[in-house]
Coordinates of C-alpha atoms in Angstrom, one line a residue:
X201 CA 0.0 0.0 0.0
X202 CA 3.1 2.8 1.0
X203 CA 3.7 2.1 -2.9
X204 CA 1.0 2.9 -4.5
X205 CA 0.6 5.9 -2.2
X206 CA 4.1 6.6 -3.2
X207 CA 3.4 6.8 -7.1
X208 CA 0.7 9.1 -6.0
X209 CA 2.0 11.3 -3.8
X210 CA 5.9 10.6 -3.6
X211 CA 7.0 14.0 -1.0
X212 CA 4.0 12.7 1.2
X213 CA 4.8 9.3 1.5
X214 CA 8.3 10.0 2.1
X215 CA 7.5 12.5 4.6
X216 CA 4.8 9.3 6.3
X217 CA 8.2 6.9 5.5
X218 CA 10.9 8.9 7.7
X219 CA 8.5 8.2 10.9
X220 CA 8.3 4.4 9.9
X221 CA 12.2 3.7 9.1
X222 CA 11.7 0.6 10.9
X223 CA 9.8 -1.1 8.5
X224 CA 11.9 -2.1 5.1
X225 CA 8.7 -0.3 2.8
X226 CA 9.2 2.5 4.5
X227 CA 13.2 2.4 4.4
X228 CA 13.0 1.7 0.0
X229 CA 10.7 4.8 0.1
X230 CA 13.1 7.1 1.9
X231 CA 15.9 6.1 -0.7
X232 CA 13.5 6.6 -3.7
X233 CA 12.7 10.1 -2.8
X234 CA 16.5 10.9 -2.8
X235 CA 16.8 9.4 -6.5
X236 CA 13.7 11.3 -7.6
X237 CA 15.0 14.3 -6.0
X238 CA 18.2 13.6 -8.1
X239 CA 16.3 12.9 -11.1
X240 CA 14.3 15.8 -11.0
X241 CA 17.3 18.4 -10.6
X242 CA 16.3 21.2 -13.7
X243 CA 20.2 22.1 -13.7
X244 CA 19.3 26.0 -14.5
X245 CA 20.9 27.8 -11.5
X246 CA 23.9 28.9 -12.1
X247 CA 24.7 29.2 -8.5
X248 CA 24.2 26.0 -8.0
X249 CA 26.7 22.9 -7.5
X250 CA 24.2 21.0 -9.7
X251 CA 25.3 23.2 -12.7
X252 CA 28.7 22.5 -12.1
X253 CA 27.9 18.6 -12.2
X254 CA 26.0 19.0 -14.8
X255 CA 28.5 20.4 -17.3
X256 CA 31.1 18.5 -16.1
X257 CA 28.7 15.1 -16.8
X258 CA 27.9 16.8 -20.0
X259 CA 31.5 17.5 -21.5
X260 CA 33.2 14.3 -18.9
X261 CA 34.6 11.5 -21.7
X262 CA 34.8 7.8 -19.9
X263 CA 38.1 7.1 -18.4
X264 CA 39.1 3.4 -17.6
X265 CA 39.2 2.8 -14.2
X266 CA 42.9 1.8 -14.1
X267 CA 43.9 5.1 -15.3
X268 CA 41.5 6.8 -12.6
X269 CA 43.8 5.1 -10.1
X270 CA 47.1 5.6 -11.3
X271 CA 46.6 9.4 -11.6
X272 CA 44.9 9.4 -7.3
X273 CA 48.5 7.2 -7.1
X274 CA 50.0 10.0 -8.9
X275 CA 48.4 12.9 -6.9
X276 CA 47.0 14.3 -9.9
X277 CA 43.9 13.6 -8.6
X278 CA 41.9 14.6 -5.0
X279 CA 39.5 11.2 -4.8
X280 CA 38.6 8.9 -7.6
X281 CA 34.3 8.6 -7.0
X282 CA 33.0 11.1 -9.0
X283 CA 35.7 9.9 -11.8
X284 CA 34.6 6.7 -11.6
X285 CA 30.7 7.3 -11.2
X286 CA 30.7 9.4 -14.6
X287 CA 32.7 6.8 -16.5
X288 CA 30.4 4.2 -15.2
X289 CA 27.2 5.9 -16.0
X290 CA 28.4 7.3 -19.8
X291 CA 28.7 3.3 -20.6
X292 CA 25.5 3.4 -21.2
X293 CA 23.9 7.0 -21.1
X294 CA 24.4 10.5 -21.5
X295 CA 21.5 12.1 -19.3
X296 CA 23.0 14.2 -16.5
X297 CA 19.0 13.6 -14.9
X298 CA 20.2 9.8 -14.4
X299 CA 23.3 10.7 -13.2
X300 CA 21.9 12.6 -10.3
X301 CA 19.2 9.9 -9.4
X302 CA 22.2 7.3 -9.2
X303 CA 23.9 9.8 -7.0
X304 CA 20.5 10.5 -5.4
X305 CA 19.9 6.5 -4.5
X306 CA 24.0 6.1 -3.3
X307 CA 23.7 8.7 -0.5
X308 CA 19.5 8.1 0.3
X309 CA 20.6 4.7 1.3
X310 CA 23.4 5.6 3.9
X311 CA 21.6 8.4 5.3
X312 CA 18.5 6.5 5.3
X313 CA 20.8 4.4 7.9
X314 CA 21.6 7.1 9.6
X315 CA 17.6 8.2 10.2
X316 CA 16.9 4.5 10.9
X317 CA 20.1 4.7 13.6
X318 CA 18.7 7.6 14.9
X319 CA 15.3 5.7 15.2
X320 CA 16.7 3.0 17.2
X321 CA 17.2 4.9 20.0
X322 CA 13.5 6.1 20.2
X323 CA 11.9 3.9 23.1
X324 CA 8.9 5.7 23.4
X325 CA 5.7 7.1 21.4
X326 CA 6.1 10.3 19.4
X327 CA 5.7 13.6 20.9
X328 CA 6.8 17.3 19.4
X329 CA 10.2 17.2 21.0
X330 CA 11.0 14.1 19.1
X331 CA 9.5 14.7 15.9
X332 CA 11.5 18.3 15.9
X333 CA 14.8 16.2 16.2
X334 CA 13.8 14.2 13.5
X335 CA 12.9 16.9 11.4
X336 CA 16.5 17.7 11.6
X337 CA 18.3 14.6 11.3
X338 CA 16.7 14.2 7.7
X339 CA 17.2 18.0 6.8
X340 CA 21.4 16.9 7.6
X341 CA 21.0 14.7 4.8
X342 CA 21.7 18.2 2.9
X343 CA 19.6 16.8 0.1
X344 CA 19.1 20.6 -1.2
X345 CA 23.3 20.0 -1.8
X346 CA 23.0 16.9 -3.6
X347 CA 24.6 18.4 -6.3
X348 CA 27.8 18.6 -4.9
X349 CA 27.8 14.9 -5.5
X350 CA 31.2 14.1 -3.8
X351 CA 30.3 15.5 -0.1
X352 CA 26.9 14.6 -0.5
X353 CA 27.7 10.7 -0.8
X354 CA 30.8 10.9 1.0
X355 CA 29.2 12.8 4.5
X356 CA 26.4 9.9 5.5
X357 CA 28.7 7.3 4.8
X358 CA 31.1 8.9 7.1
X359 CA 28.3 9.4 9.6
X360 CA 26.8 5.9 9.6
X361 CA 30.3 4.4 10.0
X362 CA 31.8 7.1 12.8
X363 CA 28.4 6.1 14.4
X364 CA 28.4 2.4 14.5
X365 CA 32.7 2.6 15.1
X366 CA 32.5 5.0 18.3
X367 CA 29.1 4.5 19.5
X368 CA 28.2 0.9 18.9
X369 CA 32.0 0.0 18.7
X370 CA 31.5 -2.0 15.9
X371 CA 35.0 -2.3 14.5
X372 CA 34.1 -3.6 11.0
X373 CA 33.2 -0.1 10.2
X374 CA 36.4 1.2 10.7
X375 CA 36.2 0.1 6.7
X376 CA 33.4 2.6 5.8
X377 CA 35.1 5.0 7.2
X378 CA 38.3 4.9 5.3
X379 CA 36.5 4.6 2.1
X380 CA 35.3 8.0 2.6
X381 CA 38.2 10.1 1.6
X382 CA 38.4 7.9 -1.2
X383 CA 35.0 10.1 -2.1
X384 CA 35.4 13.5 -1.0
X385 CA 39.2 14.1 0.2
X386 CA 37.9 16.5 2.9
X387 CA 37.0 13.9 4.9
X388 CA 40.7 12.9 5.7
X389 CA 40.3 15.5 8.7
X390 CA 36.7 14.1 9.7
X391 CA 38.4 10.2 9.7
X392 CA 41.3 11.2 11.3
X393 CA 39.5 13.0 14.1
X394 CA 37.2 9.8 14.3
X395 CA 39.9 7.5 14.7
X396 CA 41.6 9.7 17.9
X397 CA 38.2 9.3 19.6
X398 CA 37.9 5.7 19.1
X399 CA 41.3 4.9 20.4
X400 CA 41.9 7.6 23.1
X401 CA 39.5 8.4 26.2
X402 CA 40.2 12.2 26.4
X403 CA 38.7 13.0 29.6
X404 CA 34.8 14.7 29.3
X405 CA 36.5 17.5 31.3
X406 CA 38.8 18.3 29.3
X407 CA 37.0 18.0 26.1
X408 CA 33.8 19.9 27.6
X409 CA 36.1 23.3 28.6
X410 CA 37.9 23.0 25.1
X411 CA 34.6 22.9 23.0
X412 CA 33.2 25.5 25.2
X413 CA 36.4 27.5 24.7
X414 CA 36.2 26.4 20.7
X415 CA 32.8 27.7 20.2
X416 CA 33.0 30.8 21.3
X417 CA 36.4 31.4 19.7
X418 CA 34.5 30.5 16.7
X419 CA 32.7 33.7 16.3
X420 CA 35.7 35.5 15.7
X421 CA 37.7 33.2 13.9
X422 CA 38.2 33.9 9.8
X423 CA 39.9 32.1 7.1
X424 CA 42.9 34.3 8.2
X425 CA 43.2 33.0 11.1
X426 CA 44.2 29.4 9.7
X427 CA 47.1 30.3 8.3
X428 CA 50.1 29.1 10.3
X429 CA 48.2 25.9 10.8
X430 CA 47.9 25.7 7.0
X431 CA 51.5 25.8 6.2
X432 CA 52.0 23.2 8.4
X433 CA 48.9 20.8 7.0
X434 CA 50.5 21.5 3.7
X435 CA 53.9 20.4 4.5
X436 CA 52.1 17.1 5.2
X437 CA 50.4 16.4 2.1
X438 CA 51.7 14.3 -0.6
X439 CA 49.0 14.8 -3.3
X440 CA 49.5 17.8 -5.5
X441 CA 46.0 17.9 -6.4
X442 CA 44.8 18.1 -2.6
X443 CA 47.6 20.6 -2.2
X444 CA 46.4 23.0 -4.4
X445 CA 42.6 22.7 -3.6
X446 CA 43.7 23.3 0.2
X447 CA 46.0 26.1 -0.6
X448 CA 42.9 27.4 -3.2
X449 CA 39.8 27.5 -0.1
X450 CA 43.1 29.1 2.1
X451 CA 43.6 32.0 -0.2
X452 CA 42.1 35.7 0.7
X453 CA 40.8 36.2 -2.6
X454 CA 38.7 33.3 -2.4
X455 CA 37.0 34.4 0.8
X456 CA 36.7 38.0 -0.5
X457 CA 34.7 36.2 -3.1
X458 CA 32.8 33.9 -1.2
X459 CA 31.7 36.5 1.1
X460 CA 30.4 38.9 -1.7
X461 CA 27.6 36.3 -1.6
X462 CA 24.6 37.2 0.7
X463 CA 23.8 33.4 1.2
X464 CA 27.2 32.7 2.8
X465 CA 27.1 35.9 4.8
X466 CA 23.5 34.8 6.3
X467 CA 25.0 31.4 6.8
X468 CA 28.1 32.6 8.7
X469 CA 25.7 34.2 11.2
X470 CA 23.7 31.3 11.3
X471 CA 26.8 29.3 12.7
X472 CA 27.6 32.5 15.3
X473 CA 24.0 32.0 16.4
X474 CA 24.5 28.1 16.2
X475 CA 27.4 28.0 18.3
X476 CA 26.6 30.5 21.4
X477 CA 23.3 27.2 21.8
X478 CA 26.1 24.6 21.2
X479 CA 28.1 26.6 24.2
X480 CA 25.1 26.6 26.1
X481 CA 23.8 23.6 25.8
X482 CA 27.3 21.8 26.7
X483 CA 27.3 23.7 29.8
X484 CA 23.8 22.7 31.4
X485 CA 24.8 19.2 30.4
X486 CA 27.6 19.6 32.0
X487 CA 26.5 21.0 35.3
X488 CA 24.0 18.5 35.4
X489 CA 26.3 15.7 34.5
X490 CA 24.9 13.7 37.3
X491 CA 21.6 13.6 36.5
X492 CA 21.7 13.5 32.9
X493 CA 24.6 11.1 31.9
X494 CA 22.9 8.4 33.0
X495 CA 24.3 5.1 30.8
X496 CA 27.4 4.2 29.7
X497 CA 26.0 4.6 26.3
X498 CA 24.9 8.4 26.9
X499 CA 28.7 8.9 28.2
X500 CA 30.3 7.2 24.7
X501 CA 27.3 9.9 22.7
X502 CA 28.6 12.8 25.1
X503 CA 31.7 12.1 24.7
X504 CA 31.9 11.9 20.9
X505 CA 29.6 15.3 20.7
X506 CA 32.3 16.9 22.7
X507 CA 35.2 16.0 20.5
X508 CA 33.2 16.7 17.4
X509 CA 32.5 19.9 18.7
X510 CA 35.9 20.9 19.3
X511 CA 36.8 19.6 16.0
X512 CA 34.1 21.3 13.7
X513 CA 33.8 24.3 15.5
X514 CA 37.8 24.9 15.0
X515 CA 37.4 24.7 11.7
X516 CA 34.2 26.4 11.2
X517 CA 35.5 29.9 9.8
X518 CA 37.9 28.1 7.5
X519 CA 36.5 29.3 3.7
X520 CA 33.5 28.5 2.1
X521 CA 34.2 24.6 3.4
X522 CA 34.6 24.8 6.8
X523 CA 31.3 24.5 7.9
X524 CA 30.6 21.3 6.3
X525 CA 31.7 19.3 9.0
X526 CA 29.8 21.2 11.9
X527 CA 26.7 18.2 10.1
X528 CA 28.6 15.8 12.2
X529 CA 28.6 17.4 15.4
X530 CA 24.9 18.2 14.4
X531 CA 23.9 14.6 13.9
X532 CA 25.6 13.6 16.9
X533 CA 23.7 16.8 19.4
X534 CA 20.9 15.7 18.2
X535 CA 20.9 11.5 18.9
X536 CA 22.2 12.9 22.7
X537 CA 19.3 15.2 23.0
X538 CA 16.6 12.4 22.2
X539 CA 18.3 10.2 24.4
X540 CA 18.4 12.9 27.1
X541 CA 15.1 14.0 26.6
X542 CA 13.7 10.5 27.0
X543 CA 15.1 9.7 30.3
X544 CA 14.5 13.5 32.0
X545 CA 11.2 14.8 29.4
X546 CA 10.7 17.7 32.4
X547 CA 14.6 18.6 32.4
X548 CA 15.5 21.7 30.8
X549 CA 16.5 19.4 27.8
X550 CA 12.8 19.9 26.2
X551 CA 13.5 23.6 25.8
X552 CA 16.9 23.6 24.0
X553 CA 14.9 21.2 21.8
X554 CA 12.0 23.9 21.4
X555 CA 14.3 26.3 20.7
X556 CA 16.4 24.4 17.9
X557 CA 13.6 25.4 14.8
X558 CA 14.4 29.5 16.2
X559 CA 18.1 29.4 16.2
X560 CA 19.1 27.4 13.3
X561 CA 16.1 29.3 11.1
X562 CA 18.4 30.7 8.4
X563 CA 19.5 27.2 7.8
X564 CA 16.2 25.9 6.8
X565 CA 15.1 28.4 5.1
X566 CA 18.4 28.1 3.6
X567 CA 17.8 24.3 3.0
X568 CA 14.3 25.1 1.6
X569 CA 15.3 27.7 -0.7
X570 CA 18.3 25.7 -2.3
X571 CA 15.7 23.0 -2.4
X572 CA 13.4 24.9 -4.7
X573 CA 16.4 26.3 -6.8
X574 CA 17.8 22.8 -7.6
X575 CA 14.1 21.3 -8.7
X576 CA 11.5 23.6 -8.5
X577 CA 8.3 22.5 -6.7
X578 CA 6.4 20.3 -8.8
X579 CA 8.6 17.2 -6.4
X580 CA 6.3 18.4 -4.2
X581 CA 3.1 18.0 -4.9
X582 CA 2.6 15.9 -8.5
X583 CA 2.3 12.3 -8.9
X584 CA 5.4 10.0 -9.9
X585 CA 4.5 9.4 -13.3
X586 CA 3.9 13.6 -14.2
X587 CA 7.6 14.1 -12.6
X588 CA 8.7 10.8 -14.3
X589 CA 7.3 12.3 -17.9
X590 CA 8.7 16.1 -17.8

């Protein structure tokens, strides 16, 4: 039955699916939307990562895949996924539509994991906290972004792994995370970081006064700021296509350009506003330690929150990119506040959830908007075979 309600309203049903992720109908839902979202991408916004993709798809000519490796071996290449996705897809079409559902369907299914993950820890019926936390989780997915192909795929990948390695320390997905670079060579920061949480017990003390400390240090960092560290990050890479990317996003003229753009201004406040609630947030929890780290699982969440925090929040004001990996620390803030929330639903907790849709409201509207400009509305409310027949 989801089905047929799925070829007849597909945004509804996927909307019904995300509060079902339990049941396997509802998870094959999820991952269609994402390929029809791909599939309907109209490629006219200039603006847009999509249009980016969408030439490059257009002009790309197949490489074999031998060749794809020996140039990554070579360092004349950052990651070999999207290389190896457009040769793979020109065998047997040329429709850049296609090539964003495929890409569409890849990262549905691992962040479809991640909203089931997220699900697992739900132990009790639904109530407006709870949705509002979910709402989020699945707006992380950064579907409106999917056209940046490589961090799109790469990020719930990274997520579901970094999840399942440090919270569920389940060791096998120490794999899943060192395939992600492998997509989107920013990610070498994310799996590094990862793999010092999993091996080292930094003290929550520590940790908690250094992402305090990180946060608000944040709001006056710029890319400026990163330029001793950079030097020495660049002394350390042997690729010379990562080298010149990272020395690219490090270069003032790029941010004077990026920051001509009213979007990332209005972003870059958003993340100000974002981290005084982080900073906030970690400090109730923390002088309420007692009442609300309750499990040993809740410690590995808070833990893990912490470090992300210091990490993504240190790198925050670094270009245009920086932000990208504040999503992880998101992901993770959000899985400890259900979990909080469900074992103290009178604590203070329920109002930092209230207040979640009011701080971060320039990122969904952001979301929303970039949404609209990659595919229009028509995803919205027509049936599957209309979209399906444009």
């Amino acid at each position: 039955m989801r089905f047929i309600f799925y070829i007849l309203a597909p945004f509804a049903t996927f909307l019904h699916s995300c509060y079902d992720l339990r049941k396997r109908s509802a998870q094959i839902v999820f991952v269609l939307f994402f390929g029809l979202f791909g599939y309907c991408h109209t490629f006219t916004d200039i603006r847009a990562d999509s249009f980016r993709k969408y030439e490059s798809f257009t002009n790309y000519a197949a490489e074999e895949f031998d060749y794809i490796f020996d140039d990554f071996r070579a360092g004349e290449r950052k990651d070999v996924f999207e290389n190896l996705l457009f040769s793979t897809i020109k065998a047997f079409t040329d429709s850049p539509n296609i090539m964003m559902m495929i890409v569409g369907l890849f990262g549905g299914f691992f962040y479809m994991l991640v909203a089931r993950r997220f699900l697992e820890d739900k132990h009790m019926s639904y109530t407006l906290p709870i949705a509002i936390l979910l709402a989020f989780i699945v707006m992380e997915s950064n579907i409106s972004l999917m056209g940046g192909i490589r961090n799109f795929s790469a990020f719930p990948l990274f997520m579901y792994s970094c999840i399942r390695l440090i919270i569920d320390e389940r060791r096998i997905w120490l794999i899943g995370l060192l395939i992600t670079p492998l997509i989107h060579f920013g990610f070498i920061v994310a799996v590094v970081a990862a793999i010092i949480i999993w091996l080292i017990k930094i003290p929550n003390g520590i940790l908690h006064y250094a992402a305090v400390v990180v946060c608000v240090a944040s709001l006056f960092l710029d890319t400026s700021s990163y330029a001793g560290a950079l030097d020495v990050v660049m002394g350390t890479i042997d690729n010379e296509a990562i080298e010149s990317r990272v020395s690219d996003y490090g270069e003032e003229d790029t941010d004077v350009e990026f920051n001509k753009s009213l979007t990332t201004r209005l972003v870059r406040i958003n993340n100000q506003v974002g981290a005084i609630f982080v900073a906030l947030l970690l400090i109730y929890i923390r002088r309420n330690r007692d009442t609300l780290i309750s499990s040993p699982y809740i410690e590995r969440l808070y833990r893990a929150l912490l470090f992300f925090v210091v990490v993504s929040y240190a790198l925050i004001s670094f270009s245009v990119v920086g932000q990208r990996f504040v999503y992880i620390a998101m992901v993770l803030m959000y899985m400890l506040l259900l979990n909080l929330y469900q074992e103290n639903r009178h604590s203070a907790t329920t109002t930092f959830i209230y207040a979640l849709p009011v701080v971060f409201i320039i990122h969904i509207l952001w979301t929303l908007y970039n949404a609209y400009c990659n595919v229009g509305l028509d995803i919205f409310y027509m049936p599957l075979p209309a979209l399906l027949l444009q």
